[in-house]
Coordinates of C-alpha atoms in Angstrom, one line a residue:
M1 CA 157.6 61.6 143.4
Q2 CA 153.8 61.2 143.5
Y3 CA 151.5 63.1 145.9
R4 CA 148.2 62.3 147.3
Q5 CA 145.5 64.3 149.2
L6 CA 145.6 64.2 152.9
G7 CA 141.9 63.5 153.9
Q8 CA 139.6 66.2 152.8
T9 CA 142.2 68.9 153.2
D10 CA 144.0 70.9 150.6
V11 CA 147.3 69.4 151.7
K12 CA 149.2 67.0 149.3
V13 CA 151.7 64.7 150.9
S14 CA 154.4 62.6 149.1
L15 CA 153.4 59.0 148.6
I16 CA 156.7 58.1 150.3
C17 CA 156.9 59.4 153.9
L18 CA 160.2 59.5 155.7
G19 CA 159.9 57.4 158.9
T20 CA 162.2 58.2 161.8
M21 CA 161.9 55.8 164.7
T22 CA 165.5 54.6 164.5
W23 CA 166.9 58.1 165.0
G24 CA 168.4 58.4 168.4
E25 CA 168.9 54.6 168.7
Q26 CA 170.5 53.2 165.5
N27 CA 171.0 56.5 163.8
S28 CA 172.8 59.6 165.0
E29 CA 171.8 63.2 164.7
Q30 CA 174.1 63.6 161.7
D31 CA 172.5 60.5 160.0
A32 CA 169.1 62.0 160.6
H33 CA 170.0 65.3 159.0
Q34 CA 171.5 63.5 156.0
Q35 CA 168.5 61.4 155.5
I36 CA 166.2 64.4 155.6
D37 CA 168.3 66.3 153.1
Y38 CA 168.3 63.3 150.7
A39 CA 164.6 62.6 151.0
L40 CA 163.6 66.3 150.4
D41 CA 165.9 66.3 147.3
A42 CA 164.0 63.2 146.0
G43 CA 160.7 65.0 146.4
V44 CA 159.6 63.6 149.8
N45 CA 157.7 66.4 151.7
F46 CA 156.3 64.3 154.5
I47 CA 158.2 63.3 157.7
D48 CA 156.6 61.2 160.5
T49 CA 157.8 61.0 164.1
A50 CA 156.4 60.6 167.6
E51 CA 157.1 61.9 171.1
M52 CA 158.1 58.4 172.3
Y53 CA 160.7 57.8 169.6
A54 CA 163.4 56.3 169.3
V55 CA 162.3 52.7 169.2
P56 CA 162.7 50.5 171.1
T57 CA 161.4 53.0 173.6
K58 CA 163.3 53.8 176.8
P59 CA 163.6 57.0 179.0
E60 CA 167.2 57.7 177.8
T61 CA 166.2 58.1 174.2
Q62 CA 162.6 59.4 174.4
G63 CA 162.2 62.6 172.4
L64 CA 165.5 62.4 170.7
T65 CA 163.9 61.9 167.2
E66 CA 161.8 64.9 167.5
Q67 CA 164.9 66.8 168.8
Y68 CA 167.0 65.8 165.7
I69 CA 164.3 67.1 163.4
G70 CA 164.2 70.3 165.4
T71 CA 167.9 70.9 165.0
W72 CA 167.6 70.2 161.3
L73 CA 164.8 72.8 161.0
A74 CA 166.8 75.3 163.0
S75 CA 169.9 74.8 160.8
K76 CA 167.9 75.5 157.7
G77 CA 166.1 78.6 158.7
K78 CA 162.4 79.4 158.8
G79 CA 162.1 79.3 155.0
K80 CA 162.3 75.5 155.0
R81 CA 159.6 74.9 157.4
D82 CA 156.8 75.4 154.9
K83 CA 158.4 72.8 152.6
V84 CA 157.9 70.0 155.1
I85 CA 154.6 68.4 156.2
L86 CA 155.6 67.4 159.7
A87 CA 153.7 64.7 161.6
T88 CA 154.1 63.5 165.1
K89 CA 152.2 61.5 167.8
I90 CA 151.1 61.6 171.4
A91 CA 151.7 58.4 173.4
S92 CA 148.7 57.0 175.3
T93 CA 148.6 54.7 178.3
G94 CA 151.6 53.0 179.8
M95 CA 154.2 55.6 179.2
D96 CA 154.5 57.1 182.6
Y97 CA 158.1 58.2 182.1
I98 CA 156.9 60.6 179.4
R99 CA 154.1 62.0 181.6
P100 CA 152.7 60.6 184.8
D101 CA 149.5 58.6 184.2
S102 CA 149.9 59.2 180.5
N103 CA 146.6 59.0 178.6
L104 CA 144.6 61.1 176.1
R105 CA 142.9 63.5 178.4
A106 CA 142.8 67.2 177.5
G107 CA 145.5 68.3 179.9
Q108 CA 147.9 65.5 178.8
I109 CA 147.3 66.4 175.1
V110 CA 148.1 70.1 175.7
E111 CA 151.3 69.3 177.6
A112 CA 152.4 66.8 175.0
V113 CA 151.9 69.2 172.1
E114 CA 153.8 72.0 173.9
K115 CA 156.8 69.7 174.5
S116 CA 156.8 68.3 171.0
L117 CA 156.7 71.9 169.6
K118 CA 159.7 72.7 171.8
R119 CA 161.7 69.7 170.7
L120 CA 160.8 70.2 167.0
Q121 CA 161.7 74.0 167.2
T122 CA 158.5 74.9 165.3
D123 CA 155.3 76.9 165.9
Y124 CA 152.9 74.3 164.6
I125 CA 152.5 70.6 163.8
D126 CA 151.0 69.8 160.4
L127 CA 149.5 66.4 161.5
Y128 CA 149.0 65.4 165.1
Q129 CA 148.3 61.8 165.6
L130 CA 147.0 59.8 168.6
H131 CA 149.6 56.9 168.7
W132 CA 147.2 54.3 170.1
P133 CA 143.8 54.3 171.8
S134 CA 143.5 54.8 175.5
R135 CA 141.0 52.0 175.7
S136 CA 141.2 48.2 175.5
A137 CA 140.9 47.4 171.8
N138 CA 142.3 45.4 169.0
F139 CA 145.7 46.9 168.1
F140 CA 149.4 46.0 168.1
G141 CA 148.7 42.6 166.6
K142 CA 145.7 41.6 168.8
L143 CA 142.8 40.2 166.7
G144 CA 140.4 38.8 169.2
Y145 CA 138.4 41.6 170.9
Q146 CA 137.8 41.1 174.6
Y147 CA 135.5 43.6 176.3
A148 CA 137.2 45.4 179.1
R149 CA 137.0 48.8 180.9
S150 CA 139.9 50.7 182.3
E151 CA 140.0 53.7 184.6
K152 CA 142.4 55.2 182.2
E153 CA 139.9 55.0 179.3
V154 CA 139.2 58.5 178.0
P155 CA 136.0 59.4 176.1
I156 CA 136.7 60.1 172.5
E157 CA 134.7 63.3 172.7
E158 CA 137.0 64.7 175.4
T159 CA 140.1 63.9 173.3
L160 CA 138.6 65.3 170.1
R161 CA 137.6 68.5 171.8
A162 CA 141.1 69.1 173.2
C163 CA 142.6 68.5 169.7
D164 CA 140.0 70.8 168.1
K165 CA 141.0 73.6 170.5
L166 CA 144.7 73.1 169.6
I167 CA 143.7 73.4 166.0
Q168 CA 141.8 76.6 166.7
D169 CA 144.8 77.9 168.5
G170 CA 147.1 77.1 165.5
K171 CA 149.3 74.7 167.4
I172 CA 148.3 71.8 165.2
R173 CA 146.7 71.9 161.8
H174 CA 145.1 68.5 161.3
L175 CA 144.3 65.4 163.4
G176 CA 145.1 61.8 162.6
L177 CA 144.7 58.4 164.3
S178 CA 147.1 55.5 164.7
N179 CA 146.7 51.8 165.6
E180 CA 143.0 52.5 165.6
T181 CA 140.1 50.2 165.0
A182 CA 137.0 50.5 162.7
W183 CA 134.8 51.3 165.8
G184 CA 137.3 54.0 166.8
V185 CA 137.3 55.7 163.4
A186 CA 133.5 55.6 163.3
E187 CA 133.3 57.2 166.7
F188 CA 135.7 60.0 165.9
L189 CA 133.8 60.7 162.8
R190 CA 130.5 60.7 164.7
C191 CA 131.7 63.1 167.3
S192 CA 133.1 65.4 164.6
R193 CA 129.7 65.5 162.9
E194 CA 127.6 65.7 166.0
F195 CA 129.6 68.4 167.8
G196 CA 131.1 70.3 164.9
L197 CA 134.6 69.3 165.9
A198 CA 137.8 68.7 163.8
R199 CA 137.6 65.8 161.4
V200 CA 140.3 63.1 161.4
V201 CA 142.2 63.0 158.1
S202 CA 144.3 59.9 158.3
I203 CA 145.0 56.6 160.2
Q204 CA 148.5 55.2 160.7
N205 CA 148.3 51.4 160.9
P206 CA 150.6 48.6 159.9
Y207 CA 150.2 47.4 156.3
N208 CA 152.5 45.0 154.4
L209 CA 152.4 41.7 152.4
L210 CA 152.4 39.8 155.7
N211 CA 149.7 41.9 157.3
R212 CA 146.9 43.1 155.2
T213 CA 144.3 43.1 158.0
F214 CA 143.6 46.8 157.3
E215 CA 141.7 45.7 154.3
I216 CA 139.1 43.8 156.4
G217 CA 137.3 46.7 158.1
L218 CA 139.3 49.9 157.7
A219 CA 140.0 50.2 154.0
E220 CA 136.4 51.1 153.4
F221 CA 136.6 54.0 155.9
S222 CA 139.7 55.2 153.9
D223 CA 137.7 55.0 150.7
R224 CA 134.3 56.3 151.6
E225 CA 135.3 58.8 154.4
A226 CA 138.7 60.0 153.1
V227 CA 140.6 58.8 156.2
G228 CA 143.6 57.6 154.2
L229 CA 146.1 55.0 155.4
L230 CA 149.6 56.1 156.4
A231 CA 151.1 52.6 156.1
Y232 CA 153.7 51.7 158.6
S233 CA 156.0 48.7 158.7
P234 CA 155.7 48.2 154.9
L235 CA 158.7 45.9 154.9
A236 CA 157.6 44.0 158.0
M237 CA 160.6 45.2 160.0
G238 CA 162.9 44.2 157.2
Q239 CA 161.6 40.7 156.8
L240 CA 160.4 41.4 153.3
T241 CA 163.8 42.7 152.2
G242 CA 165.4 39.3 152.3
K243 CA 168.2 40.3 154.7
Y244 CA 167.1 37.6 157.2
R245 CA 166.8 35.0 154.5
H246 CA 167.9 31.4 155.3
G247 CA 168.6 32.4 159.0
A248 CA 171.0 35.3 158.2
K249 CA 171.7 37.7 161.1
P250 CA 173.2 40.8 159.6
D251 CA 175.1 43.2 161.8
N252 CA 173.1 46.1 163.2
A253 CA 169.8 44.8 161.8
R254 CA 166.8 45.6 164.0
L255 CA 165.5 42.0 164.5
V256 CA 169.1 41.0 165.5
L257 CA 169.7 43.9 167.9
F258 CA 166.2 43.7 169.4
P259 CA 164.9 40.1 169.3
R260 CA 161.9 41.1 171.4
L261 CA 160.5 42.8 168.3
A262 CA 159.1 39.4 167.3
R263 CA 155.9 40.2 165.4
Y264 CA 157.5 39.3 162.0
T265 CA 159.9 36.5 163.0
T266 CA 157.6 33.6 163.6
P267 CA 158.2 30.3 161.6
L268 CA 155.0 31.1 159.6
A269 CA 156.3 34.6 158.9
T270 CA 159.6 33.3 157.6
K271 CA 158.0 30.6 155.5
T272 CA 155.5 33.0 153.9
S273 CA 158.2 35.7 153.4
E274 CA 160.3 33.2 151.4
R275 CA 157.5 32.8 148.9
Y276 CA 157.4 36.5 148.4
L277 CA 161.1 36.7 148.1
Q278 CA 161.1 33.9 145.5
L279 CA 158.4 35.7 143.5
A280 CA 160.7 38.8 143.4
D281 CA 163.6 36.6 142.3
D282 CA 161.5 35.0 139.6
H283 CA 160.7 38.4 138.1
G284 CA 164.2 40.0 138.6
L285 CA 162.9 42.5 141.1
S286 CA 164.3 43.9 144.3
P287 CA 162.2 42.2 147.0
T288 CA 162.3 45.5 148.9
Q289 CA 161.0 47.5 146.1
M290 CA 158.4 44.9 145.2
A291 CA 157.0 45.0 148.7
L292 CA 157.0 48.7 148.8
A293 CA 155.5 49.1 145.3
Y294 CA 152.6 46.9 146.3
V295 CA 151.8 49.2 149.2
N296 CA 152.2 52.3 147.0
S297 CA 149.7 50.9 144.6
R298 CA 146.8 50.6 147.0
P299 CA 144.2 53.2 146.4
F300 CA 143.4 53.6 150.1
V301 CA 147.0 54.4 150.9
T302 CA 147.8 58.1 151.4
S303 CA 151.4 57.6 152.1
N304 CA 153.9 54.8 152.7
I305 CA 156.1 55.3 155.7
I306 CA 159.6 54.0 155.0
G307 CA 162.5 53.8 157.4
A308 CA 166.2 53.2 156.9
T309 CA 169.4 52.9 159.0
T310 CA 171.7 53.4 156.0
M311 CA 171.7 55.7 153.0
D312 CA 171.7 52.7 150.6
Q313 CA 168.5 51.5 152.2
L314 CA 167.0 54.9 152.0
R315 CA 167.8 55.2 148.3
E316 CA 166.3 51.8 147.5
N317 CA 163.2 52.5 149.5
I318 CA 162.5 55.9 148.0
G319 CA 163.3 54.4 144.5
S320 CA 160.3 52.1 144.8
I321 CA 158.2 55.0 143.7
D322 CA 159.4 54.3 140.1
L323 CA 158.4 50.6 140.2
V324 CA 154.9 49.6 138.7
L325 CA 154.2 46.0 139.3
N326 CA 153.0 44.1 136.2
E327 CA 149.9 42.0 136.2
E328 CA 151.8 38.7 136.6
V329 CA 153.5 39.9 139.7
V330 CA 150.4 41.2 141.3
K331 CA 148.6 37.9 140.5
G332 CA 151.5 36.1 142.2
I333 CA 151.2 38.2 145.3
E334 CA 147.4 37.6 145.5
Q335 CA 147.9 33.9 145.1
I336 CA 150.4 33.8 148.0
H337 CA 148.0 36.0 150.1
L338 CA 145.0 33.8 149.4
S339 CA 146.9 30.6 150.3
Q340 CA 148.3 32.1 153.6
S341 CA 146.5 35.3 154.5
N342 CA 147.9 37.7 157.2
P343 CA 150.5 35.4 158.9
C344 CA 151.5 38.5 161.0
P345 CA 148.5 40.4 162.1

């Protein structure tokens, strides 16, 4: 396993992070515990979750993923807690079944942290992330910015002050962003400098061969400001594995079970994916590992968040850490990207 620095902290996280959003929906508590055990044995020390998981989100399964991690921690005893860098997230607007009028105001953040700590059965959260902004902005696939104000919009200074207080209290150790924009990162950094508040250490945004929009404005922040990318959806919801190739609809696959998750299923996505799959075939590579190895190789990536519903998938995903793409493969990837950039923003 390889490890990279988390922002400007002294924490080193594994380049492969164990994603968990299927736990409580496609995966049972027993599955979750088995995945954690395997990942840790393979050198993974970083687990990412969120208060709203499992996904797709619904009231019946909300919080189950954190709960499963909590029962795993309880089963191992306190000695295991220090071996794991545990990250979770607070939901923002539009999740009223989690908290009435959910947003990123101070009181909401304190309530969310306390509930996550209880489900996780731990005294502290290593990395607490703001799952998405509470303002109108370009995230979740939206590229064209449209100016709009909402009564739910919360000043970034207020959010940051609340998180800083929780860090001072020892409830959380570091703060991260998610689904954030370049302006948002800049504003968090400005407030940190101007008011002497906690500095964000990471940003969790989508990044994969079909969606490299992070490179346009945010990668420079990762490089110059040490706000590293925690890349999610590195396999484009499985599209880049080849399992949906030629119209296949495998049993229990996410895009079959949940067709509304359509971000990576457009005709252009399918067409472009086939070119990457063929490139992997031409070089005798697993398309899954080729896609993950490319993300692993990016200097602005702190950690690559993989997810799996089976142990075979988990083994293959973690095994990508051993693959170094040769110059010819990288050149082929860049040629495809230049001819059809970001078909799935």
